[in-house]
PDB file of C-alpha atoms in Angstrom:
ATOM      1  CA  UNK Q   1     112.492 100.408  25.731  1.00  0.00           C
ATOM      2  CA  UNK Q   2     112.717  97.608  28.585  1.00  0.00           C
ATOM      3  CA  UNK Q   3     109.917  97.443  30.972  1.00  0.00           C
ATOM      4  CA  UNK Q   4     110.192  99.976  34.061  1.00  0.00           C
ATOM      5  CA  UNK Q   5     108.446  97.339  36.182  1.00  0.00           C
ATOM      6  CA  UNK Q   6     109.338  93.805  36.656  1.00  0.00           C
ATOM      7  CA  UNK Q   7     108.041  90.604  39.102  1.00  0.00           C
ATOM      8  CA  UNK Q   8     110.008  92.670  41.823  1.00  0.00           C
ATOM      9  CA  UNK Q   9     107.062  94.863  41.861  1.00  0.00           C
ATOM     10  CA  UNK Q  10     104.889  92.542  43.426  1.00  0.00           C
ATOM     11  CA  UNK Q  11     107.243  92.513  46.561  1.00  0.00           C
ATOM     12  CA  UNK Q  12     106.742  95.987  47.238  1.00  0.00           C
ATOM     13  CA  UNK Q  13     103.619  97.017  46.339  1.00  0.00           C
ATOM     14  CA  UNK Q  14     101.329  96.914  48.910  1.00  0.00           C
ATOM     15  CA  UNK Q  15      98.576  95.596  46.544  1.00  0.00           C
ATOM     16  CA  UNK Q  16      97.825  91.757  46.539  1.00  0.00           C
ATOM     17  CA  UNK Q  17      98.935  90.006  43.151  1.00  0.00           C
ATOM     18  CA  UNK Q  18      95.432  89.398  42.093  1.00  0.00           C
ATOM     19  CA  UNK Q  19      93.934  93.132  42.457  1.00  0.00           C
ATOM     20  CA  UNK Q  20      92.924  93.103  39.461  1.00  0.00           C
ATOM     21  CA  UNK Q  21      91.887  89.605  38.213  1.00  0.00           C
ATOM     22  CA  UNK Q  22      89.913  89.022  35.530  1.00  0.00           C
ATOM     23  CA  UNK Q  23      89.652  92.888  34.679  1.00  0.00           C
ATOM     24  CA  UNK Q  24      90.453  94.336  31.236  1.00  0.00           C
ATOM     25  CA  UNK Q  25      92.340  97.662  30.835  1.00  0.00           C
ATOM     26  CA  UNK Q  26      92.584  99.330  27.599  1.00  0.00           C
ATOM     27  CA  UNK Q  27      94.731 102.819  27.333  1.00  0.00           C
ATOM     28  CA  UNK Q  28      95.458 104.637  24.459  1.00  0.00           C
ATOM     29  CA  UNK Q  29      98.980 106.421  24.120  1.00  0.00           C
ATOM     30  CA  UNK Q  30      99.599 102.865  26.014  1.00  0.00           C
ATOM     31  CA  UNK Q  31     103.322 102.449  24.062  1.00  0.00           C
ATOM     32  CA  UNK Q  32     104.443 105.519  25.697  1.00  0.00           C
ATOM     33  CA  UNK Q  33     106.467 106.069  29.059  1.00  0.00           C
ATOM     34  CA  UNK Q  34     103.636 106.999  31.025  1.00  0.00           C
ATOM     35  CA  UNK Q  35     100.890 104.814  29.764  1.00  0.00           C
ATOM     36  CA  UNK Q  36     103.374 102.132  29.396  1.00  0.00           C
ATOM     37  CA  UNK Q  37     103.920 101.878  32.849  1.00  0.00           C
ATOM     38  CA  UNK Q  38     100.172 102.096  34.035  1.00  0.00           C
ATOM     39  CA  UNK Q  39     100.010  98.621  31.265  1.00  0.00           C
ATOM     40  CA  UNK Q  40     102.983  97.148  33.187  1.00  0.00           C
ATOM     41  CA  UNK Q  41     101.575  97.795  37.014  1.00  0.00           C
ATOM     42  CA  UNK Q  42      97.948  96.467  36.106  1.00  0.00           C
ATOM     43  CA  UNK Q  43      99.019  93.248  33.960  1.00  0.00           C
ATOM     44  CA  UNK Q  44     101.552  92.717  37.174  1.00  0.00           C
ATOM     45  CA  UNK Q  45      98.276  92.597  39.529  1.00  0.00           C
ATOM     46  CA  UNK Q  46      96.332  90.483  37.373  1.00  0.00           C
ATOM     47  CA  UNK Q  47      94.539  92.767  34.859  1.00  0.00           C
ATOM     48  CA  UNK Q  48      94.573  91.850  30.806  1.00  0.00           C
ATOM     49  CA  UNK Q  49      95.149  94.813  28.711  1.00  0.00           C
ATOM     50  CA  UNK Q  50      94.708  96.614  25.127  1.00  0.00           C
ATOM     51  CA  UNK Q  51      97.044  99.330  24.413  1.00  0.00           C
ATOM     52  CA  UNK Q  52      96.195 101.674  21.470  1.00  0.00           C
ATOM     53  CA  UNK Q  53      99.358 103.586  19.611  1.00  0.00           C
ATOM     54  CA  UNK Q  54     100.262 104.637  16.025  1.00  0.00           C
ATOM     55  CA  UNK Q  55     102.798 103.163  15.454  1.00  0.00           C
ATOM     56  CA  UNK Q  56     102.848  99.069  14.783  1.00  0.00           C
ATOM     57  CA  UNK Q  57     106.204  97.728  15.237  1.00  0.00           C
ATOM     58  CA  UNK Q  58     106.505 100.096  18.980  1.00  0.00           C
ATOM     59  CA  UNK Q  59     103.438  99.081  20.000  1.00  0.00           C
ATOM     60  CA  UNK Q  60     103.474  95.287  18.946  1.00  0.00           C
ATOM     61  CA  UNK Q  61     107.147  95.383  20.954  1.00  0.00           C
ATOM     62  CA  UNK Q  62     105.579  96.574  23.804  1.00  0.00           C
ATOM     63  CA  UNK Q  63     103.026  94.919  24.359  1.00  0.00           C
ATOM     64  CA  UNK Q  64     104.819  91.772  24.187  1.00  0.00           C
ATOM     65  CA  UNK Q  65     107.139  92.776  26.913  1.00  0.00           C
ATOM     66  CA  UNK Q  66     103.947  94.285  28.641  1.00  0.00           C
ATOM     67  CA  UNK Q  67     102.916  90.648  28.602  1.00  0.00           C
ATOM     68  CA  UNK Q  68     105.763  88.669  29.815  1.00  0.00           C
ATOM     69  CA  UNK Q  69     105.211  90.343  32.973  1.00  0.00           C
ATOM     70  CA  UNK Q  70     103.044  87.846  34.424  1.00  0.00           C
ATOM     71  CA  UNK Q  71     102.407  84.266  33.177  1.00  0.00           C
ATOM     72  CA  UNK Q  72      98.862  83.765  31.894  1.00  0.00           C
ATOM     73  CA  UNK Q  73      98.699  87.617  30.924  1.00  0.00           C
ATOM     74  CA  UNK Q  74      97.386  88.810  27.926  1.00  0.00           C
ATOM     75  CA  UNK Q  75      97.918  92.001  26.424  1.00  0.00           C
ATOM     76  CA  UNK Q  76      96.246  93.085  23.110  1.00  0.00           C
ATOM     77  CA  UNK Q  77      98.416  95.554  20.618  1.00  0.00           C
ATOM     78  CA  UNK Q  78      96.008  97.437  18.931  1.00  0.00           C
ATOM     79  CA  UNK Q  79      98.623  99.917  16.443  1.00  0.00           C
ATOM     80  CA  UNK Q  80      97.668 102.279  13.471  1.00  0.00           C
ATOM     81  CA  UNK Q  81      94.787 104.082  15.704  1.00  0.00           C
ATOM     82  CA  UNK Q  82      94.106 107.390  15.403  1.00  0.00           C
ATOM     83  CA  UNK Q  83      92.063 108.731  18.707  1.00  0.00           C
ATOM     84  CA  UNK Q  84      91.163 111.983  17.139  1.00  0.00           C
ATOM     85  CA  UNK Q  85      88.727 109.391  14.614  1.00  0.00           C
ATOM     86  CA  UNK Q  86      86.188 107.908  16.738  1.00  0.00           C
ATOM     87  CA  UNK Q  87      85.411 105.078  14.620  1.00  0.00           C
ATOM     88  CA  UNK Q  88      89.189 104.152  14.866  1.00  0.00           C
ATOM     89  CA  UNK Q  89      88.959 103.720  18.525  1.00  0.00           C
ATOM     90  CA  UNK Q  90      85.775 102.094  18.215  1.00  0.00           C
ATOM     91  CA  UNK Q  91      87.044  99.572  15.536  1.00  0.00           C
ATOM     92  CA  UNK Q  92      90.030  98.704  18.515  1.00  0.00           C
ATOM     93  CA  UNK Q  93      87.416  98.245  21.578  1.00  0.00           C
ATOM     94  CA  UNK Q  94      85.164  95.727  19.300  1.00  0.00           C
ATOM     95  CA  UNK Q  95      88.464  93.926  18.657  1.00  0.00           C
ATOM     96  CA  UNK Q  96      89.351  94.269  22.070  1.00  0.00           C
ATOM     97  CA  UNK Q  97      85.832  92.889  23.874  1.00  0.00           C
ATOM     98  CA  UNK Q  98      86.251  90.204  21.417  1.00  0.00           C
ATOM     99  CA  UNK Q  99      89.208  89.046  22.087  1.00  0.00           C
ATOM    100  CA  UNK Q 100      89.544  89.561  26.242  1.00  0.00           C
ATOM    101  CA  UNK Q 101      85.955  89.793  26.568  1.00  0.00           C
ATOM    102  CA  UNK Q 102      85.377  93.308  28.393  1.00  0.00           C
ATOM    103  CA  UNK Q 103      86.418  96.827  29.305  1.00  0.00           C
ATOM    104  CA  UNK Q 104      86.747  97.710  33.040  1.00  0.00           C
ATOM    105  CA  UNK Q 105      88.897 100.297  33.260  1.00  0.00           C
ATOM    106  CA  UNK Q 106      89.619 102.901  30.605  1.00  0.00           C
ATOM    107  CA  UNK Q 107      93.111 104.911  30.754  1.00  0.00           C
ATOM    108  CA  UNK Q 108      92.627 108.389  28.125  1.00  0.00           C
ATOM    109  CA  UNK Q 109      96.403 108.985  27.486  1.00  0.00           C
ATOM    110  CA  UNK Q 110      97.228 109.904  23.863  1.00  0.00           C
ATOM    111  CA  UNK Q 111      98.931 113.114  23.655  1.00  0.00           C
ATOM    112  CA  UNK Q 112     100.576 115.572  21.100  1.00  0.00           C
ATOM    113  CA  UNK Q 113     103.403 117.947  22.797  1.00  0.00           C
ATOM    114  CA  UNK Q 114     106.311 120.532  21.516  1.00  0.00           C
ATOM    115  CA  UNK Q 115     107.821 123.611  22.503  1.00  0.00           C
ATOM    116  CA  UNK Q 116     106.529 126.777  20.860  1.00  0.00           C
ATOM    117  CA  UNK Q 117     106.347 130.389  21.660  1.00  0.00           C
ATOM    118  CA  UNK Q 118     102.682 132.202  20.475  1.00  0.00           C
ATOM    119  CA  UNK Q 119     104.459 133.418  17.260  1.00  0.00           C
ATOM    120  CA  UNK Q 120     105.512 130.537  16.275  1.00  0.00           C
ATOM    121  CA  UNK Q 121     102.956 128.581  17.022  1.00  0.00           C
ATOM    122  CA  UNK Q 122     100.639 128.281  13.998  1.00  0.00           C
ATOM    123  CA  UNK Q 123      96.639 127.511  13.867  1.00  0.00           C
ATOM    124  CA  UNK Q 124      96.872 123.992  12.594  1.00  0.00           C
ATOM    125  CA  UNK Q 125      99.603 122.606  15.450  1.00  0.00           C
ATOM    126  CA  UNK Q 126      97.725 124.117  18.054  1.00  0.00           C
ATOM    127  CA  UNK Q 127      94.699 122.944  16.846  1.00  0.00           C
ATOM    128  CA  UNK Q 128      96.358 119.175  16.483  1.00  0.00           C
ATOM    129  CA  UNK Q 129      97.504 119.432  19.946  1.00  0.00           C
ATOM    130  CA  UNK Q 130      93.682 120.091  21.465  1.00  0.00           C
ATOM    131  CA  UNK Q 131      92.179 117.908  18.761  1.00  0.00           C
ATOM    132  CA  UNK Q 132      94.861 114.543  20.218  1.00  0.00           C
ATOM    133  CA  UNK Q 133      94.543 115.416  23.517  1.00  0.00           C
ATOM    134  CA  UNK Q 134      91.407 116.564  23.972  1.00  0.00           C
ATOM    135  CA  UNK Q 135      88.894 115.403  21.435  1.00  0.00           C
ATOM    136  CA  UNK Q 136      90.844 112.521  21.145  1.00  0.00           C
ATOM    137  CA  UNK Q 137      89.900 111.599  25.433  1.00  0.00           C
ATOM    138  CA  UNK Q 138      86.289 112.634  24.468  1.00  0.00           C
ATOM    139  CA  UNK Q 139      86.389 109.924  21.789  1.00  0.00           C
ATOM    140  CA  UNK Q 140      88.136 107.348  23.924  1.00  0.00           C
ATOM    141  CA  UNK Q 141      85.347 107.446  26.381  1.00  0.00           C
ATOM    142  CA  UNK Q 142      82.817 107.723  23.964  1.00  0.00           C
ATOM    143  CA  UNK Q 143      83.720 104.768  22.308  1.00  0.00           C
ATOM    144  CA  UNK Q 144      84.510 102.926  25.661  1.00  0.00           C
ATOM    145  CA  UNK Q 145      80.724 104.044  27.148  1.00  0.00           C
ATOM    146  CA  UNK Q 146      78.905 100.688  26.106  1.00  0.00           C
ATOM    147  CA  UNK Q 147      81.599  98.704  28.335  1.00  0.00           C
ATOM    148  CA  UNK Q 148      82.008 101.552  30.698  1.00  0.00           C
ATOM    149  CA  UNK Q 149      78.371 101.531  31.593  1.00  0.00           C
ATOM    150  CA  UNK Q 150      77.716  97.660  31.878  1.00  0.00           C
ATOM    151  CA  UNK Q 151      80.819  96.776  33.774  1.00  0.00           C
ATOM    152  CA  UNK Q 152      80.591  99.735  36.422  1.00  0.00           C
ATOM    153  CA  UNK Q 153      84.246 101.515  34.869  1.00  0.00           C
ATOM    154  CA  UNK Q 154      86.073 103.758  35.820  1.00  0.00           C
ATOM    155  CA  UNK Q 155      88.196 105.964  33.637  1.00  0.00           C
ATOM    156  CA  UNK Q 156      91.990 108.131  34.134  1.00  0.00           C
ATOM    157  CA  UNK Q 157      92.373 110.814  32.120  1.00  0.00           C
ATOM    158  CA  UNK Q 158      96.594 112.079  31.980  1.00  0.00           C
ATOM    159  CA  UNK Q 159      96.429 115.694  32.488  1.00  0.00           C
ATOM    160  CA  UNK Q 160      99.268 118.058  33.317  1.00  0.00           C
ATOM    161  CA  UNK Q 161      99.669 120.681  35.857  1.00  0.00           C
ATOM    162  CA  UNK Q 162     100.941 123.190  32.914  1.00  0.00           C
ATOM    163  CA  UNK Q 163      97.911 125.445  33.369  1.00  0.00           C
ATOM    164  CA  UNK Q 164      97.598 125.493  36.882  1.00  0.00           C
ATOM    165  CA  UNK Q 165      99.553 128.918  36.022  1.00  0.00           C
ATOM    166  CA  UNK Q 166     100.985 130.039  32.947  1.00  0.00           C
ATOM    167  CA  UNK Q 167     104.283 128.161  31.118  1.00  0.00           C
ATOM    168  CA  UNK Q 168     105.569 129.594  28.394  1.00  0.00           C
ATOM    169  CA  UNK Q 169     105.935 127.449  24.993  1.00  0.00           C
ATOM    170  CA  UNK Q 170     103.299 125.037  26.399  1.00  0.00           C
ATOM    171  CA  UNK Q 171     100.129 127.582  24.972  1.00  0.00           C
ATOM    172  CA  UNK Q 172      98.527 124.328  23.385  1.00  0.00           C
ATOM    173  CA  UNK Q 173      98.965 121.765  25.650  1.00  0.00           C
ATOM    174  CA  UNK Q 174      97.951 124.088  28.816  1.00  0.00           C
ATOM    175  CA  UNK Q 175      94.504 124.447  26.764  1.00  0.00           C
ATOM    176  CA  UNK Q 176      94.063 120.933  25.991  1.00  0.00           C
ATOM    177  CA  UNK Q 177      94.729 119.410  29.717  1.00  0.00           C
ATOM    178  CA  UNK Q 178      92.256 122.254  30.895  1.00  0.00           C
ATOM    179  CA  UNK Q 179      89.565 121.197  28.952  1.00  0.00           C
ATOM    180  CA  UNK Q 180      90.536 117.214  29.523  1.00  0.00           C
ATOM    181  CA  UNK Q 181      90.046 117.848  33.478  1.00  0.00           C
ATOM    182  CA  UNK Q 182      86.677 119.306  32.976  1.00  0.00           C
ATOM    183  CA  UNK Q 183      86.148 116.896  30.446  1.00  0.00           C
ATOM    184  CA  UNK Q 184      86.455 114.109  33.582  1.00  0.00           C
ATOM    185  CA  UNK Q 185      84.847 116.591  36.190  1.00  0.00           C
ATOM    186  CA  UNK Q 186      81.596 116.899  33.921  1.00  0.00           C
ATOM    187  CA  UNK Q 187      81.617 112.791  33.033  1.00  0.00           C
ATOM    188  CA  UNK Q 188      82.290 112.127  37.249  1.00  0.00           C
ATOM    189  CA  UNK Q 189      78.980 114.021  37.873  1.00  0.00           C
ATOM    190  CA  UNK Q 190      77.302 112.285  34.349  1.00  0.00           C
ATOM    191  CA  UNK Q 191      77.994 109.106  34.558  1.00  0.00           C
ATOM    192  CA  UNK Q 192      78.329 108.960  38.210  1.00  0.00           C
ATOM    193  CA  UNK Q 193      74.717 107.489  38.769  1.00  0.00           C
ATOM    194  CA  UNK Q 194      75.540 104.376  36.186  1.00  0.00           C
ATOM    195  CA  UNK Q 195      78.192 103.379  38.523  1.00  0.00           C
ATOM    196  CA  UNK Q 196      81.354 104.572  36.478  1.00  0.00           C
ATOM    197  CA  UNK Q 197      83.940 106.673  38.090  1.00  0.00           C
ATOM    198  CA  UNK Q 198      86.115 109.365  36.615  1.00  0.00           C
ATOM    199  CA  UNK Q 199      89.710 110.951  37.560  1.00  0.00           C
ATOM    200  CA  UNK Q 200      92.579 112.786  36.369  1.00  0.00           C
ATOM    201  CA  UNK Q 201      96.654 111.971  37.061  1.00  0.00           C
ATOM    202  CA  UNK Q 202      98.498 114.890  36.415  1.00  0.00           C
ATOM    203  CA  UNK Q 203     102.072 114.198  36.464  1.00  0.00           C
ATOM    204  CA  UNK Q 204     104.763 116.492  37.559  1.00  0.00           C
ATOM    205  CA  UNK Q 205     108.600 115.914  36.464  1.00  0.00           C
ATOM    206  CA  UNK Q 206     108.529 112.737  35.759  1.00  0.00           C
ATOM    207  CA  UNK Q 207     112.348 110.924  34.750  1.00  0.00           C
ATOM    208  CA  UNK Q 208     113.006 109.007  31.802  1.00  0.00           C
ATOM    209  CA  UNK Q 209     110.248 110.471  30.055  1.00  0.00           C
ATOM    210  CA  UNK Q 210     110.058 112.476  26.663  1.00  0.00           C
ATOM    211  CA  UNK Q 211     108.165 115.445  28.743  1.00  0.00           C
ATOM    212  CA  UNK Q 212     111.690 115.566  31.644  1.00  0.00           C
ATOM    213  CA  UNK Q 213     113.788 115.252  28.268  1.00  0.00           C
ATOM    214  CA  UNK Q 214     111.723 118.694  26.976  1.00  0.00           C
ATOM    215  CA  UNK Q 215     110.799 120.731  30.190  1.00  0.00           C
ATOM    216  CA  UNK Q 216     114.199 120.297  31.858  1.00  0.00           C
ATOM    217  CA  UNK Q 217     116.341 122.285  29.361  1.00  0.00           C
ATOM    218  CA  UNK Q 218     119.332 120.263  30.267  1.00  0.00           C
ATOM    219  CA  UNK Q 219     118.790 121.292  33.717  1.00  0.00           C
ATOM    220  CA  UNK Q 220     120.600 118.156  36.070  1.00  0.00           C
ATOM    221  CA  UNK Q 221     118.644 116.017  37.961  1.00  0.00           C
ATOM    222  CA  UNK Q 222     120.522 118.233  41.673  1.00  0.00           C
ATOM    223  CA  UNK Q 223     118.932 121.197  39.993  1.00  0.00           C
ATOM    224  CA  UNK Q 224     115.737 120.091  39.288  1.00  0.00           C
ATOM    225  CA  UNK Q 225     115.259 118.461  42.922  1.00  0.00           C
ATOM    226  CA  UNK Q 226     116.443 121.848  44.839  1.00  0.00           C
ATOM    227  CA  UNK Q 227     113.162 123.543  42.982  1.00  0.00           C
ATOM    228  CA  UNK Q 228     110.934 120.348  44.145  1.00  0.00           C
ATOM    229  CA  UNK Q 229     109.877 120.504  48.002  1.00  0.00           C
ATOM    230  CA  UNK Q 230     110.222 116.370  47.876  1.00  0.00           C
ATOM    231  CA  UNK Q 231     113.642 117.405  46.648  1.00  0.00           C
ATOM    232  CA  UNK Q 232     113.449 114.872  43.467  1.00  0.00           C
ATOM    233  CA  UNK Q 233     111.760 114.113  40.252  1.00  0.00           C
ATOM    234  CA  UNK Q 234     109.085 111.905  40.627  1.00  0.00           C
ATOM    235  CA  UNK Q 235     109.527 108.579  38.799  1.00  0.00           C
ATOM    236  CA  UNK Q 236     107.185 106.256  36.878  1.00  0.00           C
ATOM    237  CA  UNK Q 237     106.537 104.338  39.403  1.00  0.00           C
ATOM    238  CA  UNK Q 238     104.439 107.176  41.166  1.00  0.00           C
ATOM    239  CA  UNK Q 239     102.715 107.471  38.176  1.00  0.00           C
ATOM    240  CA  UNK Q 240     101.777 103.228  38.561  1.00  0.00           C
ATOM    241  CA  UNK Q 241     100.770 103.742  42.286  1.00  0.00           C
ATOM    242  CA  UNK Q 242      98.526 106.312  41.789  1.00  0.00           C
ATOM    243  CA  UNK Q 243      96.701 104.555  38.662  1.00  0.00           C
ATOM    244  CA  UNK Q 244      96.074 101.019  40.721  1.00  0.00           C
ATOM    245  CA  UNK Q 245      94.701 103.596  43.375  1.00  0.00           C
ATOM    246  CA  UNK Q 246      92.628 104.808  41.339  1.00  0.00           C
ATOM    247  CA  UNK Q 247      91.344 101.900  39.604  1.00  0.00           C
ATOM    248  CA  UNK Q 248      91.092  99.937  42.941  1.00  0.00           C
ATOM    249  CA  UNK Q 249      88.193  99.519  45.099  1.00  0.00           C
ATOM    250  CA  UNK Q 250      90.377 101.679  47.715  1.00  0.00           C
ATOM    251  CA  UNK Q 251      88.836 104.675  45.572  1.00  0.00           C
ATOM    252  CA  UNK Q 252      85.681 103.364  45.302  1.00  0.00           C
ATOM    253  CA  UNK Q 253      84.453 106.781  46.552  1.00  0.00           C
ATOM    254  CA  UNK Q 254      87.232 109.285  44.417  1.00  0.00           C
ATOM    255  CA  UNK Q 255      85.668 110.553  41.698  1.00  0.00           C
ATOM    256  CA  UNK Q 256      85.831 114.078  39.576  1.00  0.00           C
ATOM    257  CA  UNK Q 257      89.116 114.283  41.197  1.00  0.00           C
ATOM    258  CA  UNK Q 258      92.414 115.242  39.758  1.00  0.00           C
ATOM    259  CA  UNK Q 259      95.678 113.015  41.670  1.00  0.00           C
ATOM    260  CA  UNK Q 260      98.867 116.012  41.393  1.00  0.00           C
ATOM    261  CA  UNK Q 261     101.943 113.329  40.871  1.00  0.00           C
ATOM    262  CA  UNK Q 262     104.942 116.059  41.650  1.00  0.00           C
ATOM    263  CA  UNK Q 263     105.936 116.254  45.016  1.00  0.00           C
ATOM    264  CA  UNK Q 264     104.162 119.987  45.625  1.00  0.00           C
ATOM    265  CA  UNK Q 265     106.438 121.368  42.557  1.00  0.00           C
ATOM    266  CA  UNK Q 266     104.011 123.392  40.927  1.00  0.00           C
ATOM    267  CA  UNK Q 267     103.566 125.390  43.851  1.00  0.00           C
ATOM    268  CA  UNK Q 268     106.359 126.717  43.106  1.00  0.00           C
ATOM    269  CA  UNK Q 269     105.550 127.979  39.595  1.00  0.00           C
ATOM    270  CA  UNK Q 270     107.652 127.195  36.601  1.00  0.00           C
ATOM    271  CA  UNK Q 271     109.566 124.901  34.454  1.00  0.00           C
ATOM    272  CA  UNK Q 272     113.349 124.919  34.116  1.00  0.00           C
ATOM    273  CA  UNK Q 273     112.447 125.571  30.152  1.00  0.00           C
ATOM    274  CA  UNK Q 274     110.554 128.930  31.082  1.00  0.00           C
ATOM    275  CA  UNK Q 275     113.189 129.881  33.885  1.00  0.00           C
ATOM    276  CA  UNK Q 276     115.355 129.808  31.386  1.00  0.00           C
ATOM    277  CA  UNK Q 277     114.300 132.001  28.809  1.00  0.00           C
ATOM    278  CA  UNK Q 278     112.380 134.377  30.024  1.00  0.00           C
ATOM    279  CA  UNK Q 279     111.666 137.073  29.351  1.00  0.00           C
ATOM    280  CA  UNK Q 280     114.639 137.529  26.772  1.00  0.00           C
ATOM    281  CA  UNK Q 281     114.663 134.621  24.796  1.00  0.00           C
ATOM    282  CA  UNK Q 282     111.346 134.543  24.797  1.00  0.00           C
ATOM    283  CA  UNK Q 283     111.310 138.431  23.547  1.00  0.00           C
ATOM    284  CA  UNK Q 284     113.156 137.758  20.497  1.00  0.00           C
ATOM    285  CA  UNK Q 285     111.279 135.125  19.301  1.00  0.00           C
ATOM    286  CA  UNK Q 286     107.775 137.208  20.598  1.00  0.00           C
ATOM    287  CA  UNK Q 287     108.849 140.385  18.058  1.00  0.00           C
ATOM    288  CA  UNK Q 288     109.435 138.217  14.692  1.00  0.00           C
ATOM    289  CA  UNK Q 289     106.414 137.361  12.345  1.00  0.00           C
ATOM    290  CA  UNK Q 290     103.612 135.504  13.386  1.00  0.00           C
ATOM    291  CA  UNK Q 291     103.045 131.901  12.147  1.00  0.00           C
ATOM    292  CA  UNK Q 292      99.512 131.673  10.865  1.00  0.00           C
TER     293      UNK Q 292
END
């Protein structure tokens, strides 16, 4: 997957080239679409970075296009971590502050996701999802804390807006992203004393993404904008802007927060996948056997 951001970015952005200079950024799920493109917008303003994933050859590949970006850059591929083991993560941040020499800014972004009804959904997979997305931020910042604490960090947590009312098939990772933002509301009022600052992004329908490819049901893109006041998906770019806000001195004061990236959609309540199945789909698979 080709970079979503290139040198063009720097001519539109209202942020000056060298935001970020000398800063270190280290994100796990940082080989994904999302996290990927937070990597891309702080390398382009000057920040070195160390993105965490599980698998080596994706992540190595990104994270040398991550670092072509910008001449100079550095960007540290960190593969075969697993965030639900805290000593993994911990293992990548030593290897990290050795080799770019801090943590600033810490972006919590692993995640596990599927579609499953209740019934179907057994114990284990809905315990995997909560233990990846939500033990797994706990561990990031937990592992991140020494670095957090002496350089002043701040932290983004990705949340969702998926339990802001109730989506069908998304049981598990409505759970998880509820307990991630209080995770960050209870660490903004925590650590806020030592100086570190903590927030939530919680994207909306974001295109050419895995979560649009699985929430849109093969809706089209003229569909999906009619049921979005802003009357479009939102983009990864939106998802950049809002993380170099956040990690900016323009937030210096924005903390415990949670940044909605939809354009008001979940307002509106739900998801072309649940529009489009219930309550008959959703019925039949509701009255077979349970999944234990």
């Amino acid at each position: 997957m080709p970079n979503t951001l290139d040198k063009s970015f720097l001519e539109t952005t209202i942020y000056k080239p060298d935001t970020f200079k000398g800063k270190v950024v280290f994100i796990t799920g940082g080989a994904g679409s999302i996290c990927r493109v937070q990597a891309e917008a702080m390398v382009l303003l000057g920040a070195n970075a160390a993105i965490l994933g599980r698998n080596k050859e994706k992540t190595d590949k990104c994270a040398k296009e991550i670092e072509s970006l910008r001449p100079g850059s550095r960007v540290l591929s960190l593969p075969n971590v697993d965030v639900r083991d805290v000593q993994s993560i911990k293992t990548a941040v030593d290897k990290t502050v050795a080799e770019l020499g801090r943590i600033d800014f810490v972006v919590a972004g692993a995640a596990g996701n599927f579609l499953s009804d209740f019934n179907n959904l057994s114990t284990n997979a809905f315990k995997s999802v909560v233990s990846i997305d939500l033990l797994g931020s706990y561990n990031t910042v937990k592992a991140t804390y020494e670095q957090l604490v002496k350089n002043k960090g701040s932290i983004i947590f990705i949340s969702t807006t998926l339990h802001y009312y109730g989506v069908p098939y998304q049981i598990h990772v409505g759970a998880a992203k509820a307990g991630v933002d209080a995770l960050s509301q209870a660490l903004a009022v925590e650590l806020g004393p030592l100086g570190i600052r903590s927030n939530c992004i919680a994207p909306g329908m974001i295109k050419d993404t895995e979560g649009y490819d699985r929430l849109s049901a093969g809706a089209s893109i003229e569909q999906i904008s009619k049921q979005i006041p802003l009357q479009r998906p939102g983009t990864k770019e939106d998802i950049a802007n809002a993380t170099i806000f956040l990690f900016s001195d323009a937030a210096s004061y924005v903390s415990g927060d949670i940044i909605v990236v939809d354009g008001a959609a979940w307002h509106l309540g739900q998801s072309q996948a649940a529009q489009k199945e219930y309550p008959d789909i959703l019925k039949k698979r509701l009255l077979g056997p349970a999944k234990l």
